[in-house]
PDB file of N, CA and C in Angstrom:
ATOM      1  N   GLY W   1     181.593 118.763  76.218  1.00 62.00           N
ATOM      2  CA  GLY W   1     182.110 119.846  76.963  1.00 62.00           C
ATOM      3  C   GLY W   1     180.967 120.589  77.499  1.00 62.00           C
ATOM      4  N   GLY W   2     181.325 121.363  78.591  1.00 82.00           N
ATOM      5  CA  GLY W   2     180.258 122.094  79.307  1.00 82.00           C
ATOM      6  C   GLY W   2     180.741 123.378  80.015  1.00 82.00           C
ATOM      7  N   CYS W   3     179.764 124.298  80.106  1.00 82.00           N
ATOM      8  CA  CYS W   3     180.126 125.640  80.670  1.00 82.00           C
ATOM      9  C   CYS W   3     179.812 125.688  82.131  1.00 82.00           C
ATOM     10  N   TRP W   4     179.427 124.466  82.785  1.00 77.00           N
ATOM     11  CA  TRP W   4     179.190 124.422  84.170  1.00 77.00           C
ATOM     12  C   TRP W   4     180.206 125.068  85.047  1.00 77.00           C
ATOM     13  N   HIS W   5     181.445 125.070  84.575  1.00 75.00           N
ATOM     14  CA  HIS W   5     182.557 125.705  85.490  1.00 75.00           C
ATOM     15  C   HIS W   5     182.748 127.119  85.233  1.00 75.00           C
ATOM     16  N   GLN W   6     182.257 127.678  84.124  1.00 84.00           N
ATOM     17  CA  GLN W   6     182.513 129.037  83.824  1.00 84.00           C
ATOM     18  C   GLN W   6     181.726 129.662  82.728  1.00 84.00           C
ATOM     19  N   CYS W   7     181.378 130.968  82.905  1.00 84.00           N
ATOM     20  CA  CYS W   7     180.679 131.659  81.897  1.00 84.00           C
ATOM     21  C   CYS W   7     181.353 133.067  81.878  1.00 84.00           C
ATOM     22  N   CYS W   8     181.678 133.616  80.709  1.00 84.00           N
ATOM     23  CA  CYS W   8     182.493 134.907  80.575  1.00 84.00           C
ATOM     24  C   CYS W   8     181.739 135.921  79.702  1.00 84.00           C
ATOM     25  N   PRO W   9     181.867 137.100  80.124  1.00 79.00           N
ATOM     26  CA  PRO W   9     181.287 138.138  79.320  1.00 79.00           C
ATOM     27  C   PRO W   9     182.195 138.522  78.069  1.00 79.00           C
ATOM     28  N   GLY W  10     181.643 139.022  77.069  1.00 82.00           N
ATOM     29  CA  GLY W  10     182.316 139.588  75.850  1.00 82.00           C
ATOM     30  C   GLY W  10     183.001 138.463  75.094  1.00 82.00           C
ATOM     31  N   ARG W  11     184.016 138.877  74.542  1.00 87.00           N
ATOM     32  CA  ARG W  11     184.877 137.923  73.739  1.00 87.00           C
ATOM     33  C   ARG W  11     186.088 137.498  74.585  1.00 87.00           C
ATOM     34  N   ASN W  12     186.203 136.195  74.908  1.00 89.00           N
ATOM     35  CA  ASN W  12     187.379 135.766  75.744  1.00 89.00           C
ATOM     36  C   ASN W  12     187.761 134.334  75.315  1.00 89.00           C
ATOM     37  N   ASN W  13     188.861 134.292  74.559  1.00 88.00           N
ATOM     38  CA  ASN W  13     189.358 133.106  73.997  1.00 88.00           C
ATOM     39  C   ASN W  13     189.784 132.144  75.112  1.00 88.00           C
ATOM     40  N   ALA W  14     190.027 132.673  76.303  1.00 90.00           N
ATOM     41  CA  ALA W  14     190.523 131.683  77.425  1.00 90.00           C
ATOM     42  C   ALA W  14     189.265 130.981  78.034  1.00 90.00           C
ATOM     43  N   CYS W  15     188.048 131.272  77.593  1.00 89.00           N
ATOM     44  CA  CYS W  15     186.864 130.787  78.352  1.00 89.00           C
ATOM     45  C   CYS W  15     186.324 129.700  77.423  1.00 89.00           C
ATOM     46  N   TRP W  16     186.885 128.584  77.460  1.00 88.00           N
ATOM     47  CA  TRP W  16     186.431 127.429  76.655  1.00 88.00           C
ATOM     48  C   TRP W  16     186.408 126.088  77.425  1.00 88.00           C
ATOM     49  N   ALA W  17     185.914 125.089  76.771  1.00 88.00           N
ATOM     50  CA  ALA W  17     185.853 123.760  77.351  1.00 88.00           C
ATOM     51  C   ALA W  17     186.049 122.763  76.212  1.00 88.00           C
ATOM     52  N   PRO W  18     186.613 121.544  76.553  1.00 84.00           N
ATOM     53  CA  PRO W  18     186.718 120.637  75.512  1.00 84.00           C
ATOM     54  C   PRO W  18     185.415 120.192  74.953  1.00 84.00           C
ATOM     55  N   GLY W  19     185.216 120.215  73.644  1.00 78.00           N
ATOM     56  CA  GLY W  19     184.013 119.761  72.995  1.00 78.00           C
ATOM     57  C   GLY W  19     184.033 118.451  72.352  1.00 78.00           C
ATOM     58  N   THR W  20     183.201 118.135  71.403  1.00 72.00           N
ATOM     59  CA  THR W  20     183.220 116.920  70.723  1.00 72.00           C
ATOM     60  C   THR W  20     184.240 116.863  69.746  1.00 72.00           C
ATOM     61  N   HIS W  21     184.831 115.647  69.468  1.00 75.00           N
ATOM     62  CA  HIS W  21     185.925 115.405  68.565  1.00 75.00           C
ATOM     63  C   HIS W  21     187.125 116.282  68.794  1.00 75.00           C
ATOM     64  N   ARG W  22     187.458 116.465  69.952  1.00 74.00           N
ATOM     65  CA  ARG W  22     188.634 117.341  70.371  1.00 74.00           C
ATOM     66  C   ARG W  22     188.665 118.809  69.999  1.00 74.00           C
ATOM     67  N   ALA W  23     187.434 119.214  69.588  1.00 84.00           N
ATOM     68  CA  ALA W  23     187.198 120.630  69.296  1.00 84.00           C
ATOM     69  C   ALA W  23     186.892 121.461  70.427  1.00 84.00           C
ATOM     70  N   ARG W  24     187.253 122.710  70.476  1.00 88.00           N
ATOM     71  CA  ARG W  24     186.952 123.448  71.587  1.00 88.00           C
ATOM     72  C   ARG W  24     185.440 124.130  71.438  1.00 88.00           C
ATOM     73  N   CYS W  25     184.870 124.228  72.574  1.00 90.00           N
ATOM     74  CA  CYS W  25     183.548 125.025  72.507  1.00 90.00           C
ATOM     75  C   CYS W  25     183.741 126.102  73.569  1.00 90.00           C
ATOM     76  N   TYR W  26     182.998 127.197  73.301  1.00 90.00           N
ATOM     77  CA  TYR W  26     183.263 128.371  74.191  1.00 90.00           C
ATOM     78  C   TYR W  26     182.027 128.721  75.034  1.00 90.00           C
ATOM     79  N   CYS W  27     182.374 129.421  76.120  1.00 89.00           N
ATOM     80  CA  CYS W  27     181.428 129.854  77.118  1.00 89.00           C
ATOM     81  C   CYS W  27     181.391 131.330  77.359  1.00 89.00           C
ATOM     82  N   ASP W  28     181.907 132.027  76.323  1.00 88.00           N
ATOM     83  CA  ASP W  28     181.863 133.601  76.468  1.00 88.00           C
ATOM     84  C   ASP W  28     180.639 133.979  75.711  1.00 88.00           C
ATOM     85  N   SER W  29     180.150 135.177  75.970  1.00 84.00           N
ATOM     86  CA  SER W  29     178.832 135.615  75.272  1.00 84.00           C
ATOM     87  C   SER W  29     179.104 135.855  73.922  1.00 84.00           C
ATOM     88  N   TYR W  30     180.214 135.993  73.336  1.00 88.00           N
ATOM     89  CA  TYR W  30     180.523 136.205  72.003  1.00 88.00           C
ATOM     90  C   TYR W  30     180.255 134.859  71.139  1.00 88.00           C
ATOM     91  N   CYS W  31     180.255 133.814  71.771  1.00 90.00           N
ATOM     92  CA  CYS W  31     180.106 132.459  71.180  1.00 90.00           C
ATOM     93  C   CYS W  31     178.709 132.380  70.409  1.00 90.00           C
ATOM     94  N   GLU W  32     177.810 133.237  70.896  1.00 87.00           N
ATOM     95  CA  GLU W  32     176.432 133.182  70.212  1.00 87.00           C
ATOM     96  C   GLU W  32     176.508 133.818  68.833  1.00 87.00           C
ATOM     97  N   ARG W  33     177.412 134.737  68.692  1.00 89.00           N
ATOM     98  CA  ARG W  33     177.612 135.382  67.367  1.00 89.00           C
ATOM     99  C   ARG W  33     178.475 134.454  66.344  1.00 89.00           C
ATOM    100  N   THR W  34     179.436 133.745  66.952  1.00 91.00           N
ATOM    101  CA  THR W  34     180.294 132.880  66.158  1.00 91.00           C
ATOM    102  C   THR W  34     179.753 131.389  66.111  1.00 91.00           C
ATOM    103  N   GLY W  35     178.770 131.083  66.834  1.00 90.00           N
ATOM    104  CA  GLY W  35     178.121 129.729  66.620  1.00 90.00           C
ATOM    105  C   GLY W  35     179.021 128.613  67.271  1.00 90.00           C
ATOM    106  N   ASP W  36     179.859 128.821  68.097  1.00 90.00           N
ATOM    107  CA  ASP W  36     180.731 127.679  68.634  1.00 90.00           C
ATOM    108  C   ASP W  36     180.576 127.565  70.240  1.00 90.00           C
ATOM    109  N   CYS W  37     179.374 127.894  70.665  1.00 89.00           N
ATOM    110  CA  CYS W  37     178.994 127.757  72.111  1.00 89.00           C
ATOM    111  C   CYS W  37     178.926 126.309  72.514  1.00 89.00           C
ATOM    112  N   CYS W  38     179.341 126.041  73.657  1.00 89.00           N
ATOM    113  CA  CYS W  38     179.225 124.596  74.248  1.00 89.00           C
ATOM    114  C   CYS W  38     177.703 124.289  74.342  1.00 89.00           C
ATOM    115  N   GLU W  39     177.308 123.040  74.325  1.00 86.00           N
ATOM    116  CA  GLU W  39     175.924 122.624  74.184  1.00 86.00           C
ATOM    117  C   GLU W  39     175.163 123.245  75.412  1.00 86.00           C
ATOM    118  N   ASP W  40     175.736 123.291  76.649  1.00 87.00           N
ATOM    119  CA  ASP W  40     174.962 123.836  77.757  1.00 87.00           C
ATOM    120  C   ASP W  40     175.087 125.282  77.983  1.00 87.00           C
ATOM    121  N   TYR W  41     175.626 126.005  77.019  1.00 87.00           N
ATOM    122  CA  TYR W  41     175.815 127.543  77.180  1.00 87.00           C
ATOM    123  C   TYR W  41     174.532 128.223  77.515  1.00 87.00           C
ATOM    124  N   ARG W  42     173.523 128.081  76.712  1.00 83.00           N
ATOM    125  CA  ARG W  42     172.312 128.794  77.003  1.00 83.00           C
ATOM    126  C   ARG W  42     171.581 128.471  78.373  1.00 83.00           C
ATOM    127  N   ALA W  43     171.656 127.179  78.636  1.00 84.00           N
ATOM    128  CA  ALA W  43     170.984 126.687  79.931  1.00 84.00           C
ATOM    129  C   ALA W  43     171.818 127.291  81.067  1.00 84.00           C
ATOM    130  N   VAL W  44     173.114 127.132  81.046  1.00 82.00           N
ATOM    131  CA  VAL W  44     173.955 127.568  82.155  1.00 82.00           C
ATOM    132  C   VAL W  44     174.301 129.017  82.317  1.00 82.00           C
ATOM    133  N   CYS W  45     174.715 129.498  81.110  1.00 81.00           N
ATOM    134  CA  CYS W  45     175.282 131.014  81.213  1.00 81.00           C
ATOM    135  C   CYS W  45     174.067 131.961  80.967  1.00 81.00           C
ATOM    136  N   ARG W  46     173.244 131.744  79.996  1.00 70.00           N
ATOM    137  CA  ARG W  46     172.206 132.730  79.834  1.00 70.00           C
ATOM    138  C   ARG W  46     171.110 132.660  80.861  1.00 70.00           C
ATOM    139  N   HIS W  47     170.948 131.631  81.554  1.00 67.00           N
ATOM    140  CA  HIS W  47     170.003 131.530  82.638  1.00 67.00           C
ATOM    141  C   HIS W  47     170.478 132.325  83.740  1.00 67.00           C
ATOM    142  N   ALA W  48     171.744 132.274  84.025  1.00 65.00           N
ATOM    143  CA  ALA W  48     172.387 132.881  85.109  1.00 65.00           C
ATOM    144  C   ALA W  48     172.995 134.340  84.813  1.00 65.00           C
ATOM    145  N   ALA W  49     172.769 134.664  83.609  1.00 70.00           N
ATOM    146  CA  ALA W  49     173.307 136.050  83.127  1.00 70.00           C
ATOM    147  C   ALA W  49     172.829 137.126  83.941  1.00 70.00           C
ATOM    148  N   VAL W  50     173.628 138.074  84.353  1.00 79.00           N
ATOM    149  CA  VAL W  50     173.228 139.275  84.989  1.00 79.00           C
ATOM    150  C   VAL W  50     173.983 140.470  84.369  1.00 79.00           C
ATOM    151  N   GLY W  51     173.121 141.323  83.661  1.00 83.00           N
ATOM    152  CA  GLY W  51     173.658 142.457  82.979  1.00 83.00           C
ATOM    153  C   GLY W  51     174.213 143.532  83.933  1.00 83.00           C
ATOM    154  N   CYS W  52     175.065 144.409  83.478  1.00 89.00           N
ATOM    155  CA  CYS W  52     175.696 145.444  84.179  1.00 89.00           C
ATOM    156  C   CYS W  52     174.578 146.505  84.443  1.00 89.00           C
ATOM    157  N   ALA W  53     174.669 147.040  85.598  1.00 92.00           N
ATOM    158  CA  ALA W  53     173.777 148.134  85.969  1.00 92.00           C
ATOM    159  C   ALA W  53     174.621 149.274  86.479  1.00 92.00           C
ATOM    160  N   VAL W  54     174.267 150.634  86.092  1.00 94.00           N
ATOM    161  CA  VAL W  54     175.120 151.705  86.505  1.00 94.00           C
ATOM    162  C   VAL W  54     174.218 152.702  87.177  1.00 94.00           C
ATOM    163  N   GLY W  55     174.782 153.562  88.055  1.00 95.00           N
ATOM    164  CA  GLY W  55     174.074 154.512  88.701  1.00 95.00           C
ATOM    165  C   GLY W  55     173.842 155.829  87.865  1.00 95.00           C
ATOM    166  N   PRO W  56     173.390 156.839  88.418  1.00 96.00           N
ATOM    167  CA  PRO W  56     173.168 158.085  87.664  1.00 96.00           C
ATOM    168  C   PRO W  56     174.587 158.831  87.457  1.00 96.00           C
ATOM    169  N   TRP W  57     174.583 159.647  86.437  1.00 97.00           N
ATOM    170  CA  TRP W  57     175.653 160.440  86.033  1.00 97.00           C
ATOM    171  C   TRP W  57     175.989 161.480  87.294  1.00 97.00           C
ATOM    172  N   GLY W  58     177.077 161.646  87.679  1.00 96.00           N
ATOM    173  CA  GLY W  58     177.516 162.765  88.581  1.00 96.00           C
ATOM    174  C   GLY W  58     177.476 164.105  87.899  1.00 96.00           C
ATOM    175  N   PRO W  59     177.804 165.074  88.591  1.00 97.00           N
ATOM    176  CA  PRO W  59     177.838 166.464  88.033  1.00 97.00           C
ATOM    177  C   PRO W  59     178.992 166.605  87.101  1.00 97.00           C
ATOM    178  N   TRP W  60     178.879 167.477  86.201  1.00 96.00           N
ATOM    179  CA  TRP W  60     179.988 167.886  85.364  1.00 96.00           C
ATOM    180  C   TRP W  60     181.086 168.649  86.211  1.00 96.00           C
ATOM    181  N   SER W  61     182.363 168.356  85.946  1.00 95.00           N
ATOM    182  CA  SER W  61     183.447 168.983  86.553  1.00 95.00           C
ATOM    183  C   SER W  61     183.555 170.531  86.126  1.00 95.00           C
ATOM    184  N   ARG W  62     184.330 171.329  86.667  1.00 93.00           N
ATOM    185  CA  ARG W  62     184.648 172.669  86.173  1.00 93.00           C
ATOM    186  C   ARG W  62     185.377 172.547  84.904  1.00 93.00           C
ATOM    187  N   CYS W  63     185.231 173.584  84.149  1.00 93.00           N
ATOM    188  CA  CYS W  63     186.066 173.621  82.930  1.00 93.00           C
ATOM    189  C   CYS W  63     187.644 173.520  83.198  1.00 93.00           C
ATOM    190  N   SER W  64     188.306 172.873  82.441  1.00 94.00           N
ATOM    191  CA  SER W  64     189.726 172.640  82.762  1.00 94.00           C
ATOM    192  C   SER W  64     190.587 173.918  82.442  1.00 94.00           C
ATOM    193  N   SER W  65     189.916 174.787  81.753  1.00 92.00           N
ATOM    194  CA  SER W  65     190.715 176.018  81.377  1.00 92.00           C
ATOM    195  C   SER W  65     189.861 177.256  82.019  1.00 92.00           C
ATOM    196  N   LEU W  66     190.584 178.148  82.644  1.00 90.00           N
ATOM    197  CA  LEU W  66     189.913 179.356  83.061  1.00 90.00           C
ATOM    198  C   LEU W  66     189.566 180.293  82.020  1.00 90.00           C
ATOM    199  N   CYS W  67     190.327 180.286  80.951  1.00 90.00           N
ATOM    200  CA  CYS W  67     190.130 181.288  79.800  1.00 90.00           C
ATOM    201  C   CYS W  67     190.347 180.473  78.619  1.00 90.00           C
ATOM    202  N   GLY W  68     189.331 180.385  77.787  1.00 88.00           N
ATOM    203  CA  GLY W  68     189.459 179.687  76.413  1.00 88.00           C
ATOM    204  C   GLY W  68     189.071 178.209  76.449  1.00 88.00           C
ATOM    205  N   VAL W  69     189.411 177.477  75.516  1.00 93.00           N
ATOM    206  CA  VAL W  69     188.913 176.162  75.207  1.00 93.00           C
ATOM    207  C   VAL W  69     189.457 175.136  76.263  1.00 93.00           C
ATOM    208  N   GLY W  70     188.573 174.367  76.928  1.00 93.00           N
ATOM    209  CA  GLY W  70     188.882 173.340  77.777  1.00 93.00           C
ATOM    210  C   GLY W  70     188.026 172.183  77.666  1.00 93.00           C
ATOM    211  N   SER W  71     187.906 171.411  78.764  1.00 96.00           N
ATOM    212  CA  SER W  71     186.985 170.235  78.744  1.00 96.00           C
ATOM    213  C   SER W  71     186.393 170.068  80.199  1.00 96.00           C
ATOM    214  N   LYS W  72     185.196 169.457  80.228  1.00 96.00           N
ATOM    215  CA  LYS W  72     184.572 169.073  81.420  1.00 96.00           C
ATOM    216  C   LYS W  72     184.409 167.560  81.463  1.00 96.00           C
ATOM    217  N   ALA W  73     184.243 166.980  82.594  1.00 97.00           N
ATOM    218  CA  ALA W  73     184.088 165.463  82.756  1.00 97.00           C
ATOM    219  C   ALA W  73     183.111 165.198  83.682  1.00 97.00           C
ATOM    220  N   ARG W  74     182.504 163.932  83.569  1.00 97.00           N
ATOM    221  CA  ARG W  74     181.575 163.456  84.560  1.00 97.00           C
ATOM    222  C   ARG W  74     181.671 161.965  84.575  1.00 97.00           C
ATOM    223  N   SER W  75     181.240 161.320  85.583  1.00 97.00           N
ATOM    224  CA  SER W  75     181.223 159.858  85.651  1.00 97.00           C
ATOM    225  C   SER W  75     180.155 159.310  86.462  1.00 97.00           C
ATOM    226  N   ARG W  76     180.047 157.974  86.313  1.00 97.00           N
ATOM    227  CA  ARG W  76     179.044 157.260  87.076  1.00 97.00           C
ATOM    228  C   ARG W  76     179.651 155.970  87.569  1.00 97.00           C
ATOM    229  N   GLN W  77     179.096 155.216  88.437  1.00 96.00           N
ATOM    230  CA  GLN W  77     179.662 154.070  89.040  1.00 96.00           C
ATOM    231  C   GLN W  77     178.826 152.816  88.743  1.00 96.00           C
ATOM    232  N   VAL W  78     179.507 151.613  88.629  1.00 95.00           N
ATOM    233  CA  VAL W  78     178.867 150.401  88.478  1.00 95.00           C
ATOM    234  C   VAL W  78     178.172 150.069  89.707  1.00 95.00           C
ATOM    235  N   THR W  79     176.795 149.721  89.569  1.00 94.00           N
ATOM    236  CA  THR W  79     176.114 149.331  90.851  1.00 94.00           C
ATOM    237  C   THR W  79     175.990 147.715  90.891  1.00 94.00           C
ATOM    238  N   ILE W  80     175.899 147.145  89.660  1.00 90.00           N
ATOM    239  CA  ILE W  80     175.828 145.655  89.540  1.00 90.00           C
ATOM    240  C   ILE W  80     176.758 145.244  88.431  1.00 90.00           C
ATOM    241  N   PRO W  81     177.853 144.671  88.671  1.00 88.00           N
ATOM    242  CA  PRO W  81     178.836 144.209  87.667  1.00 88.00           C
ATOM    243  C   PRO W  81     178.267 143.032  86.941  1.00 88.00           C
ATOM    244  N   PRO W  82     178.605 142.951  85.551  1.00 83.00           N
ATOM    245  CA  PRO W  82     178.002 141.907  84.743  1.00 83.00           C
ATOM    246  C   PRO W  82     178.618 140.529  85.243  1.00 83.00           C
ATOM    247  N   ARG W  83     177.673 139.510  85.094  1.00 76.00           N
ATOM    248  CA  ARG W  83     178.200 138.138  85.478  1.00 76.00           C
ATOM    249  C   ARG W  83     177.578 137.184  84.556  1.00 76.00           C
ATOM    250  N   HIS W  84     178.339 136.125  84.304  1.00 65.00           N
ATOM    251  CA  HIS W  84     177.871 134.910  83.558  1.00 65.00           C
ATOM    252  C   HIS W  84     177.414 135.345  82.127  1.00 65.00           C
ATOM    253  N   GLY W  85     178.102 136.171  81.481  1.00 66.00           N
ATOM    254  CA  GLY W  85     177.856 136.555  80.069  1.00 66.00           C
ATOM    255  C   GLY W  85     176.835 137.528  79.969  1.00 66.00           C
ATOM    256  N   GLY W  86     176.529 138.267  81.047  1.00 75.00           N
ATOM    257  CA  GLY W  86     175.410 139.393  80.964  1.00 75.00           C
ATOM    258  C   GLY W  86     175.946 140.605  80.179  1.00 75.00           C
ATOM    259  N   GLU W  87     175.066 141.526  79.839  1.00 81.00           N
ATOM    260  CA  GLU W  87     175.514 142.743  79.073  1.00 81.00           C
ATOM    261  C   GLU W  87     176.568 143.449  79.826  1.00 81.00           C
ATOM    262  N   PRO W  88     177.635 143.801  78.960  1.00 86.00           N
ATOM    263  CA  PRO W  88     178.793 144.503  79.563  1.00 86.00           C
ATOM    264  C   PRO W  88     178.327 146.000  80.014  1.00 86.00           C
ATOM    265  N   CYS W  89     179.194 146.701  80.849  1.00 91.00           N
ATOM    266  CA  CYS W  89     178.824 147.983  81.194  1.00 91.00           C
ATOM    267  C   CYS W  89     178.850 148.926  80.164  1.00 91.00           C
ATOM    268  N   PRO W  90     178.116 150.049  80.165  1.00 93.00           N
ATOM    269  CA  PRO W  90     178.265 151.154  79.205  1.00 93.00           C
ATOM    270  C   PRO W  90     179.343 152.080  79.668  1.00 93.00           C
ATOM    271  N   ASP W  91     179.641 153.031  78.922  1.00 95.00           N
ATOM    272  CA  ASP W  91     180.700 153.997  79.326  1.00 95.00           C
ATOM    273  C   ASP W  91     180.414 154.497  80.667  1.00 95.00           C
ATOM    274  N   LEU W  92     181.442 154.724  81.470  1.00 96.00           N
ATOM    275  CA  LEU W  92     181.400 155.140  82.776  1.00 96.00           C
ATOM    276  C   LEU W  92     181.900 156.676  82.973  1.00 96.00           C
ATOM    277  N   LYS W  93     182.470 157.165  81.910  1.00 97.00           N
ATOM    278  CA  LYS W  93     182.990 158.505  81.874  1.00 97.00           C
ATOM    279  C   LYS W  93     182.580 159.200  80.630  1.00 97.00           C
ATOM    280  N   GLN W  94     182.250 160.447  80.663  1.00 97.00           N
ATOM    281  CA  GLN W  94     181.983 161.367  79.536  1.00 97.00           C
ATOM    282  C   GLN W  94     182.866 162.571  79.651  1.00 97.00           C
ATOM    283  N   ARG W  95     183.206 163.102  78.563  1.00 97.00           N
ATOM    284  CA  ARG W  95     183.882 164.384  78.353  1.00 97.00           C
ATOM    285  C   ARG W  95     183.355 165.285  77.299  1.00 97.00           C
ATOM    286  N   ARG W  96     183.208 166.619  77.580  1.00 96.00           N
ATOM    287  CA  ARG W  96     182.837 167.509  76.614  1.00 96.00           C
ATOM    288  C   ARG W  96     183.519 168.741  76.615  1.00 96.00           C
ATOM    289  N   GLY W  97     183.570 169.480  75.587  1.00 95.00           N
ATOM    290  CA  GLY W  97     184.322 170.787  75.481  1.00 95.00           C
ATOM    291  C   GLY W  97     183.589 171.856  76.188  1.00 95.00           C
ATOM    292  N   CYS W  98     184.353 172.857  76.591  1.00 93.00           N
ATOM    293  CA  CYS W  98     183.720 174.057  77.241  1.00 93.00           C
ATOM    294  C   CYS W  98     184.649 175.215  77.017  1.00 93.00           C
ATOM    295  N   LEU W  99     184.191 176.371  77.372  1.00 91.00           N
ATOM    296  CA  LEU W  99     184.933 177.668  77.234  1.00 91.00           C
ATOM    297  C   LEU W  99     185.054 178.171  78.678  1.00 91.00           C
ATOM    298  N   GLY W 100     186.328 178.417  79.030  1.00 86.00           N
ATOM    299  CA  GLY W 100     186.549 179.109  80.392  1.00 86.00           C
ATOM    300  C   GLY W 100     186.338 180.610  80.161  1.00 86.00           C
ATOM    301  N   GLU W 101     185.351 181.142  81.075  1.00 82.00           N
ATOM    302  CA  GLU W 101     184.979 182.464  81.003  1.00 82.00           C
ATOM    303  C   GLU W 101     185.224 183.141  82.409  1.00 82.00           C
ATOM    304  N   HIS W 102     186.409 182.879  83.020  1.00 82.00           N
ATOM    305  CA  HIS W 102     186.621 183.505  84.386  1.00 82.00           C
ATOM    306  C   HIS W 102     186.675 185.029  84.144  1.00 82.00           C
ATOM    307  N   PRO W 103     186.234 185.865  85.169  1.00 83.00           N
ATOM    308  CA  PRO W 103     186.221 187.282  84.966  1.00 83.00           C
ATOM    309  C   PRO W 103     187.531 187.935  84.639  1.00 83.00           C
ATOM    310  N   THR W 104     188.660 187.201  85.008  1.00 83.00           N
ATOM    311  CA  THR W 104     189.951 187.905  84.653  1.00 83.00           C
ATOM    312  C   THR W 104     190.258 187.594  83.164  1.00 83.00           C
ATOM    313  N   CYS W 105     189.580 186.784  82.439  1.00 82.00           N
ATOM    314  CA  CYS W 105     189.929 186.513  81.011  1.00 82.00           C
ATOM    315  C   CYS W 105     189.991 187.753  80.138  1.00 82.00           C
ATOM    316  N   GLY W 106     189.093 188.660  80.380  1.00 73.00           N
ATOM    317  CA  GLY W 106     189.086 189.900  79.534  1.00 73.00           C
ATOM    318  C   GLY W 106     190.327 190.838  79.820  1.00 73.00           C
ATOM    319  N   THR W 107     190.870 190.700  80.954  1.00 69.00           N
ATOM    320  CA  THR W 107     191.991 191.684  81.354  1.00 69.00           C
ATOM    321  C   THR W 107     193.302 191.025  81.065  1.00 69.00           C
ATOM    322  N   ALA W 108     193.430 189.714  80.823  1.00 51.00           N
ATOM    323  CA  ALA W 108     194.676 189.076  80.552  1.00 51.00           C
ATOM    324  C   ALA W 108     195.146 189.395  79.063  1.00 51.00           C
ATOM    325  N   LYS W 109     196.403 189.458  78.955  1.00 50.00           N
ATOM    326  CA  LYS W 109     197.010 189.832  77.564  1.00 50.00           C
ATOM    327  C   LYS W 109     197.404 188.573  76.969  1.00 50.00           C
TER     328      LYS W 109
END
């Protein structure tokens, strides 16, 4: 069996080829942990692997609450998607708590 036809990132049970003695061998990057990679996995998939690359974080959004506890969020974009079993993308969104302190907060009942 061989991975010449496909290489998959992460754990993907659909990413396999027929191996020796009718057993399946895998072409996903998780096969390195489980030890059931096809014979040509390293040559085909790791050689061609491209890890994910992301851009810089964007600015934080405004607090979701004008007065009191709320949240802010920011995001970043994928600049190079992972291919052929390369490293997967890190988180693309972050959220954190905030306190809304609009000038009208002190006058609201």
